[in-house]
């Protein structure tokens, strides 16, 4: 079967760093995406990896190891507004089919 | 601003009463998606279109159907909603399917 696994919840302090891990086993792989979703809102795109290594975008970085079926999203200098669910999604074919993980709820405390 | 628009934002329907959700986009993207998302769960892909090519997920119930009359519009029809169909329905687009998806604000469906 196909699985995308993420921790359910993580708590961190304002100003700290949090790393959200994602492991995947899918029938195909054409890229891994991270989205942020605030409660009751639509997901918004954060980061994308198709090759192994680290992609950095401001306070957010994402890492991919295709051989290990593993990615992480690193959130630095946490702010209260970063409290949200973070979704890991794998594009499983070349036509744009995506499979999502259930999301990791990040709670930022003062 | 270019965007993905969903109407209505909130929809209440009765058990068994057909309902249609709509999505429009001004991004001129080729690919459009419908997802169902229940509380604290992953968005579940129901359908996606690459241009007019329709792709139905194997586990999408027959109760759900979709139409894409042109590039800009896509509709989700639920023929006989059950209590288990209460969820957030998200429409998304992607320029070619190889890039990130842009999501609409969603329609929250309640079934009474």
PDB file of C-alpha atoms in Angstrom:
ATOM      1  CA  UNK A   1       0.000   0.000   0.000  1.00  0.00           C
ATOM      2  CA  UNK A   2       0.929   3.665  -0.085  1.00  0.00           C
ATOM      3  CA  UNK A   3       1.859   5.461   3.107  1.00  0.00           C
ATOM      4  CA  UNK A   4       2.945   8.935   4.024  1.00  0.00           C
ATOM      5  CA  UNK A   5       3.728   9.226   7.723  1.00  0.00           C
ATOM      6  CA  UNK A   6       4.225  12.339   9.821  1.00  0.00           C
ATOM      7  CA  UNK A   7       4.070  12.945  13.571  1.00  0.00           C
ATOM      8  CA  UNK A   8       0.653  14.063  14.719  1.00  0.00           C
ATOM      9  CA  UNK A   9       1.688  17.028  16.832  1.00  0.00           C
ATOM     10  CA  UNK A  10       4.773  18.973  17.884  1.00  0.00           C
ATOM     11  CA  UNK A  11       5.124  21.810  20.382  1.00  0.00           C
ATOM     12  CA  UNK A  12       7.905  24.392  20.376  1.00  0.00           C
ATOM     13  CA  UNK A  13       8.682  27.773  21.868  1.00  0.00           C
ATOM     14  CA  UNK A  14       8.621  31.073  19.993  1.00  0.00           C
ATOM     15  CA  UNK A  15      12.073  31.737  18.495  1.00  0.00           C
ATOM     16  CA  UNK A  16      13.060  28.068  18.518  1.00  0.00           C
ATOM     17  CA  UNK A  17      13.615  25.581  15.670  1.00  0.00           C
ATOM     18  CA  UNK A  18      11.343  22.648  14.861  1.00  0.00           C
ATOM     19  CA  UNK A  19      11.966  19.771  12.450  1.00  0.00           C
ATOM     20  CA  UNK A  20       8.980  17.905  11.012  1.00  0.00           C
ATOM     21  CA  UNK A  21       9.828  14.500   9.576  1.00  0.00           C
ATOM     22  CA  UNK A  22       7.976  12.755   6.770  1.00  0.00           C
ATOM     23  CA  UNK A  23       8.532   9.214   5.529  1.00  0.00           C
ATOM     24  CA  UNK A  24       6.864   7.880   2.433  1.00  0.00           C
ATOM     25  CA  UNK A  25       6.247   4.661   0.569  1.00  0.00           C
ATOM     26  CA  UNK A  26       4.431   5.371  -2.674  1.00  0.00           C
ATOM     27  CA  UNK A  27       3.975   3.624  -6.006  1.00  0.00           C
ATOM     28  CA  UNK A  28       5.748   6.470  -7.799  1.00  0.00           C
ATOM     29  CA  UNK A  29       7.766   9.546  -6.935  1.00  0.00           C
ATOM     30  CA  UNK A  30       7.978  12.796  -8.870  1.00  0.00           C
ATOM     31  CA  UNK A  31       8.630  15.268  -6.106  1.00  0.00           C
ATOM     32  CA  UNK A  32       7.806  16.038  -2.501  1.00  0.00           C
ATOM     33  CA  UNK A  33       5.912  19.150  -1.436  1.00  0.00           C
ATOM     34  CA  UNK A  34       5.271  20.816   1.901  1.00  0.00           C
ATOM     35  CA  UNK A  35       2.147  22.839   2.584  1.00  0.00           C
ATOM     36  CA  UNK A  36       1.008  24.911   5.553  1.00  0.00           C
ATOM     37  CA  UNK A  37      -2.641  24.783   6.582  1.00  0.00           C
ATOM     38  CA  UNK A  38      -4.163  27.019   9.241  1.00  0.00           C
ATOM     39  CA  UNK A  39      -7.320  25.754  10.909  1.00  0.00           C
ATOM     40  CA  UNK A  40     -10.347  26.068   8.634  1.00  0.00           C
ATOM     41  CA  UNK A  41      -8.269  27.377   5.731  1.00  0.00           C
ATOM     42  CA  UNK A  42      -6.860  25.949   2.515  1.00  0.00           C
ATOM     43  CA  UNK A  43      -3.298  24.636   2.319  1.00  0.00           C
ATOM     44  CA  UNK A  44      -0.645  27.027   1.008  1.00  0.00           C
ATOM     45  CA  UNK A  45       2.568  25.940  -0.699  1.00  0.00           C
ATOM     46  CA  UNK A  46       5.818  26.189   1.263  1.00  0.00           C
ATOM     47  CA  UNK A  47       8.553  24.141  -0.379  1.00  0.00           C
ATOM     48  CA  UNK A  48       9.361  21.528  -3.007  1.00  0.00           C
ATOM     49  CA  UNK A  49      12.118  18.922  -3.458  1.00  0.00           C
ATOM     50  CA  UNK A  50      12.605  16.621  -6.409  1.00  0.00           C
ATOM     51  CA  UNK A  51      16.352  15.939  -6.007  1.00  0.00           C
ATOM     52  CA  UNK A  52      18.196  14.875  -2.872  1.00  0.00           C
ATOM     53  CA  UNK A  53      19.423  17.642  -0.656  1.00  0.00           C
ATOM     54  CA  UNK A  54      18.384  20.792   1.117  1.00  0.00           C
ATOM     55  CA  UNK A  55      16.215  23.604  -0.264  1.00  0.00           C
ATOM     56  CA  UNK A  56      16.195  26.828   1.737  1.00  0.00           C
ATOM     57  CA  UNK A  57      13.493  29.496   1.548  1.00  0.00           C
ATOM     58  CA  UNK A  58      13.870  32.108   4.232  1.00  0.00           C
ATOM     59  CA  UNK A  59      12.928  30.675   7.634  1.00  0.00           C
ATOM     60  CA  UNK A  60      11.809  27.400   6.041  1.00  0.00           C
ATOM     61  CA  UNK A  61      14.074  24.654   4.688  1.00  0.00           C
ATOM     62  CA  UNK A  62      13.192  21.248   3.315  1.00  0.00           C
ATOM     63  CA  UNK A  63      15.393  18.196   2.878  1.00  0.00           C
ATOM     64  CA  UNK A  64      14.901  15.083   0.770  1.00  0.00           C
ATOM     65  CA  UNK A  65      16.537  11.649   0.647  1.00  0.00           C
ATOM     66  CA  UNK A  66      14.895   9.603  -2.087  1.00  0.00           C
ATOM     67  CA  UNK A  67      16.824   6.429  -1.234  1.00  0.00           C
ATOM     68  CA  UNK A  68      15.488   6.561   2.319  1.00  0.00           C
ATOM     69  CA  UNK A  69      11.994   7.748   1.418  1.00  0.00           C
ATOM     70  CA  UNK A  70      12.480  10.591   3.861  1.00  0.00           C
ATOM     71  CA  UNK A  71      11.997  14.327   4.008  1.00  0.00           C
ATOM     72  CA  UNK A  72      11.939  16.950   6.692  1.00  0.00           C
ATOM     73  CA  UNK A  73      10.722  20.519   6.966  1.00  0.00           C
ATOM     74  CA  UNK A  74      12.767  22.797   9.200  1.00  0.00           C
ATOM     75  CA  UNK A  75      11.111  25.867  10.654  1.00  0.00           C
ATOM     76  CA  UNK A  76      13.538  28.382  12.162  1.00  0.00           C
ATOM     77  CA  UNK A  77      12.936  31.432  14.373  1.00  0.00           C
ATOM     78  CA  UNK A  78       9.437  30.226  15.148  1.00  0.00           C
ATOM     79  CA  UNK A  79       6.689  32.825  15.342  1.00  0.00           C
ATOM     80  CA  UNK A  80       3.226  32.504  16.854  1.00  0.00           C
ATOM     81  CA  UNK A  81       1.721  32.700  13.354  1.00  0.00           C
ATOM     82  CA  UNK A  82       3.570  29.479  12.478  1.00  0.00           C
ATOM     83  CA  UNK A  83       1.076  27.546  14.607  1.00  0.00           C
ATOM     84  CA  UNK A  84      -0.610  25.457  11.909  1.00  0.00           C
ATOM     85  CA  UNK A  85      -0.748  22.009  10.367  1.00  0.00           C
ATOM     86  CA  UNK A  86       2.109  21.112   8.016  1.00  0.00           C
ATOM     87  CA  UNK A  87       1.279  18.650   5.257  1.00  0.00           C
ATOM     88  CA  UNK A  88       3.773  16.485   3.403  1.00  0.00           C
ATOM     89  CA  UNK A  89       2.617  15.546  -0.114  1.00  0.00           C
ATOM     90  CA  UNK A  90       4.168  13.283  -2.746  1.00  0.00           C
ATOM     91  CA  UNK A  91       3.514  13.687  -6.450  1.00  0.00           C
ATOM     92  CA  UNK A  92       3.197  10.066  -7.521  1.00  0.00           C
ATOM     93  CA  UNK A  93       3.104  10.366 -11.312  1.00  0.00           C
ATOM     94  CA  UNK A  94       4.106  12.729 -14.092  1.00  0.00           C
ATOM     95  CA  UNK A  95       0.530  13.916 -14.654  1.00  0.00           C
ATOM     96  CA  UNK A  96       0.154  15.664 -11.339  1.00  0.00           C
ATOM     97  CA  UNK A  97      -1.415  13.115  -9.019  1.00  0.00           C
ATOM     98  CA  UNK A  98      -0.636  13.881  -5.375  1.00  0.00           C
ATOM     99  CA  UNK A  99      -0.927  11.923  -2.144  1.00  0.00           C
ATOM    100  CA  UNK A 100      -0.955  13.803   1.166  1.00  0.00           C
ATOM    101  CA  UNK A 101       0.066  12.898   4.686  1.00  0.00           C
ATOM    102  CA  UNK A 102      -2.349  13.633   7.536  1.00  0.00           C
ATOM    103  CA  UNK A 103      -0.340  16.638   8.643  1.00  0.00           C
ATOM    104  CA  UNK A 104       1.665  17.615  11.696  1.00  0.00           C
ATOM    105  CA  UNK A 105       0.035  20.149  14.015  1.00  0.00           C
ATOM    106  CA  UNK A 106       2.713  22.549  15.249  1.00  0.00           C
ATOM    107  CA  UNK A 107       1.865  24.509  18.381  1.00  0.00           C
ATOM    108  CA  UNK A 108       4.075  27.519  19.099  1.00  0.00           C
ATOM    109  CA  UNK A 109       4.036  28.686  22.709  1.00  0.00           C
ATOM    110  CA  UNK A 110       5.220  32.063  24.067  1.00  0.00           C
TER     111      UNK A 110
ATOM    112  CA  UNK B   1      -5.287  38.857  -8.468  1.00  0.00           C
ATOM    113  CA  UNK B   2      -5.227  35.450 -10.081  1.00  0.00           C
ATOM    114  CA  UNK B   3      -6.875  32.947  -7.819  1.00  0.00           C
ATOM    115  CA  UNK B   4      -8.935  29.830  -7.169  1.00  0.00           C
ATOM    116  CA  UNK B   5     -12.501  30.556  -6.093  1.00  0.00           C
ATOM    117  CA  UNK B   6     -14.938  28.139  -4.506  1.00  0.00           C
ATOM    118  CA  UNK B   7     -18.638  28.661  -4.023  1.00  0.00           C
ATOM    119  CA  UNK B   8     -20.323  28.420  -1.689  1.00  0.00           C
ATOM    120  CA  UNK B   9     -17.951  28.560   1.280  1.00  0.00           C
ATOM    121  CA  UNK B  10     -20.496  26.786   3.470  1.00  0.00           C
ATOM    122  CA  UNK B  11     -23.168  24.417   2.194  1.00  0.00           C
ATOM    123  CA  UNK B  12     -25.829  22.644   4.202  1.00  0.00           C
ATOM    124  CA  UNK B  13     -27.789  19.879   2.513  1.00  0.00           C
ATOM    125  CA  UNK B  14     -30.196  17.204   3.624  1.00  0.00           C
ATOM    126  CA  UNK B  15     -29.434  13.511   3.636  1.00  0.00           C
ATOM    127  CA  UNK B  16     -29.983  12.238   0.095  1.00  0.00           C
ATOM    128  CA  UNK B  17     -30.504  15.668  -1.492  1.00  0.00           C
ATOM    129  CA  UNK B  18     -28.156  16.280  -4.459  1.00  0.00           C
ATOM    130  CA  UNK B  19     -25.675  19.089  -4.098  1.00  0.00           C
ATOM    131  CA  UNK B  20     -23.194  20.748  -6.468  1.00  0.00           C
ATOM    132  CA  UNK B  21     -20.021  22.522  -5.425  1.00  0.00           C
ATOM    133  CA  UNK B  22     -18.256  24.831  -7.836  1.00  0.00           C
ATOM    134  CA  UNK B  23     -14.702  25.943  -8.429  1.00  0.00           C
ATOM    135  CA  UNK B  24     -13.324  28.528 -10.808  1.00  0.00           C
ATOM    136  CA  UNK B  25      -9.787  29.663 -11.523  1.00  0.00           C
ATOM    137  CA  UNK B  26      -8.240  32.692 -13.168  1.00  0.00           C
ATOM    138  CA  UNK B  27      -4.749  31.144 -13.279  1.00  0.00           C
ATOM    139  CA  UNK B  28      -5.332  29.397 -16.639  1.00  0.00           C
ATOM    140  CA  UNK B  29      -3.883  26.211 -15.165  1.00  0.00           C
ATOM    141  CA  UNK B  30      -4.221  22.941 -17.048  1.00  0.00           C
ATOM    142  CA  UNK B  31      -4.787  20.681 -14.060  1.00  0.00           C
ATOM    143  CA  UNK B  32      -7.682  20.890 -11.602  1.00  0.00           C
ATOM    144  CA  UNK B  33      -8.249  18.715  -8.547  1.00  0.00           C
ATOM    145  CA  UNK B  34     -11.018  17.937  -6.081  1.00  0.00           C
ATOM    146  CA  UNK B  35     -10.048  16.789  -2.592  1.00  0.00           C
ATOM    147  CA  UNK B  36     -12.138  15.744   0.391  1.00  0.00           C
ATOM    148  CA  UNK B  37     -10.682  16.586   3.788  1.00  0.00           C
ATOM    149  CA  UNK B  38     -12.162  15.468   7.085  1.00  0.00           C
ATOM    150  CA  UNK B  39     -11.076  16.863  10.423  1.00  0.00           C
ATOM    151  CA  UNK B  40      -7.411  16.131  11.246  1.00  0.00           C
ATOM    152  CA  UNK B  41      -7.063  13.920   8.192  1.00  0.00           C
ATOM    153  CA  UNK B  42      -5.096  14.154   4.973  1.00  0.00           C
ATOM    154  CA  UNK B  43      -6.782  15.675   1.947  1.00  0.00           C
ATOM    155  CA  UNK B  44      -8.057  12.735  -0.093  1.00  0.00           C
ATOM    156  CA  UNK B  45      -7.918  13.065  -3.873  1.00  0.00           C
ATOM    157  CA  UNK B  46     -11.314  12.399  -5.474  1.00  0.00           C
ATOM    158  CA  UNK B  47     -10.701  13.420  -9.101  1.00  0.00           C
ATOM    159  CA  UNK B  48      -8.316  15.375 -11.222  1.00  0.00           C
ATOM    160  CA  UNK B  49      -8.388  16.716 -14.758  1.00  0.00           C
ATOM    161  CA  UNK B  50      -5.422  17.303 -17.023  1.00  0.00           C
ATOM    162  CA  UNK B  51      -7.080  19.628 -19.527  1.00  0.00           C
ATOM    163  CA  UNK B  52     -10.180  17.625 -20.445  1.00  0.00           C
ATOM    164  CA  UNK B  53      -8.674  14.254 -19.517  1.00  0.00           C
ATOM    165  CA  UNK B  54     -10.568  13.019 -16.489  1.00  0.00           C
ATOM    166  CA  UNK B  55      -8.904  10.865 -13.830  1.00  0.00           C
ATOM    167  CA  UNK B  56     -11.088   9.157 -11.271  1.00  0.00           C
ATOM    168  CA  UNK B  57      -9.489   7.686  -8.162  1.00  0.00           C
ATOM    169  CA  UNK B  58     -10.296   3.992  -7.795  1.00  0.00           C
ATOM    170  CA  UNK B  59     -11.747   4.443  -4.315  1.00  0.00           C
ATOM    171  CA  UNK B  60     -13.880   7.517  -5.074  1.00  0.00           C
ATOM    172  CA  UNK B  61     -17.491   6.491  -4.437  1.00  0.00           C
ATOM    173  CA  UNK B  62     -19.891   6.431  -7.411  1.00  0.00           C
ATOM    174  CA  UNK B  63     -21.958   8.947  -5.480  1.00  0.00           C
ATOM    175  CA  UNK B  64     -19.391  11.589  -6.479  1.00  0.00           C
ATOM    176  CA  UNK B  65     -19.144  12.919 -10.003  1.00  0.00           C
ATOM    177  CA  UNK B  66     -17.323  15.796 -11.608  1.00  0.00           C
ATOM    178  CA  UNK B  67     -17.571  18.054 -14.648  1.00  0.00           C
ATOM    179  CA  UNK B  68     -15.107  20.434 -16.230  1.00  0.00           C
ATOM    180  CA  UNK B  69     -16.945  22.299 -18.982  1.00  0.00           C
ATOM    181  CA  UNK B  70     -13.992  24.567 -19.753  1.00  0.00           C
ATOM    182  CA  UNK B  71     -10.510  25.442 -18.476  1.00  0.00           C
ATOM    183  CA  UNK B  72     -11.780  27.837 -15.852  1.00  0.00           C
ATOM    184  CA  UNK B  73     -14.573  25.899 -14.177  1.00  0.00           C
ATOM    185  CA  UNK B  74     -14.931  22.577 -12.412  1.00  0.00           C
ATOM    186  CA  UNK B  75     -17.908  21.149 -10.528  1.00  0.00           C
ATOM    187  CA  UNK B  76     -18.302  18.422  -7.923  1.00  0.00           C
ATOM    188  CA  UNK B  77     -21.707  16.734  -7.818  1.00  0.00           C
ATOM    189  CA  UNK B  78     -22.739  14.604  -4.871  1.00  0.00           C
ATOM    190  CA  UNK B  79     -25.794  12.692  -6.014  1.00  0.00           C
ATOM    191  CA  UNK B  80     -27.080  11.400  -2.693  1.00  0.00           C
ATOM    192  CA  UNK B  81     -25.120  12.850   0.212  1.00  0.00           C
ATOM    193  CA  UNK B  82     -24.773  10.725   3.307  1.00  0.00           C
ATOM    194  CA  UNK B  83     -23.730  11.779   6.786  1.00  0.00           C
ATOM    195  CA  UNK B  84     -20.248  10.451   6.044  1.00  0.00           C
ATOM    196  CA  UNK B  85     -19.839  12.935   3.211  1.00  0.00           C
ATOM    197  CA  UNK B  86     -19.748  15.885   5.586  1.00  0.00           C
ATOM    198  CA  UNK B  87     -16.281  17.352   5.086  1.00  0.00           C
ATOM    199  CA  UNK B  88     -14.278  20.224   3.667  1.00  0.00           C
ATOM    200  CA  UNK B  89     -14.042  19.998  -0.124  1.00  0.00           C
ATOM    201  CA  UNK B  90     -10.954  21.590  -1.577  1.00  0.00           C
ATOM    202  CA  UNK B  91     -10.410  22.550  -5.195  1.00  0.00           C
ATOM    203  CA  UNK B  92      -6.850  23.010  -6.380  1.00  0.00           C
ATOM    204  CA  UNK B  93      -5.053  23.828  -9.606  1.00  0.00           C
ATOM    205  CA  UNK B  94      -1.584  23.259 -10.969  1.00  0.00           C
ATOM    206  CA  UNK B  95      -0.110  24.786 -14.086  1.00  0.00           C
ATOM    207  CA  UNK B  96       1.152  21.558 -15.586  1.00  0.00           C
ATOM    208  CA  UNK B  97       0.867  19.013 -12.780  1.00  0.00           C
ATOM    209  CA  UNK B  98       4.622  19.230 -12.281  1.00  0.00           C
ATOM    210  CA  UNK B  99       4.472  22.288 -10.057  1.00  0.00           C
ATOM    211  CA  UNK B 100       2.862  23.191  -6.782  1.00  0.00           C
ATOM    212  CA  UNK B 101      -0.872  23.268  -6.319  1.00  0.00           C
ATOM    213  CA  UNK B 102      -2.900  26.385  -5.597  1.00  0.00           C
ATOM    214  CA  UNK B 103      -5.859  25.722  -3.353  1.00  0.00           C
ATOM    215  CA  UNK B 104      -9.186  27.478  -3.118  1.00  0.00           C
ATOM    216  CA  UNK B 105     -10.599  28.384   0.308  1.00  0.00           C
ATOM    217  CA  UNK B 106     -12.731  25.236   0.385  1.00  0.00           C
ATOM    218  CA  UNK B 107     -16.432  24.491   0.792  1.00  0.00           C
ATOM    219  CA  UNK B 108     -17.478  23.090   4.136  1.00  0.00           C
ATOM    220  CA  UNK B 109     -20.357  20.681   3.558  1.00  0.00           C
ATOM    221  CA  UNK B 110     -22.776  19.799   6.347  1.00  0.00           C
ATOM    222  CA  UNK B 111     -25.302  16.988   5.850  1.00  0.00           C
ATOM    223  CA  UNK B 112     -28.370  17.017   8.101  1.00  0.00           C
TER     224      UNK B 112
END
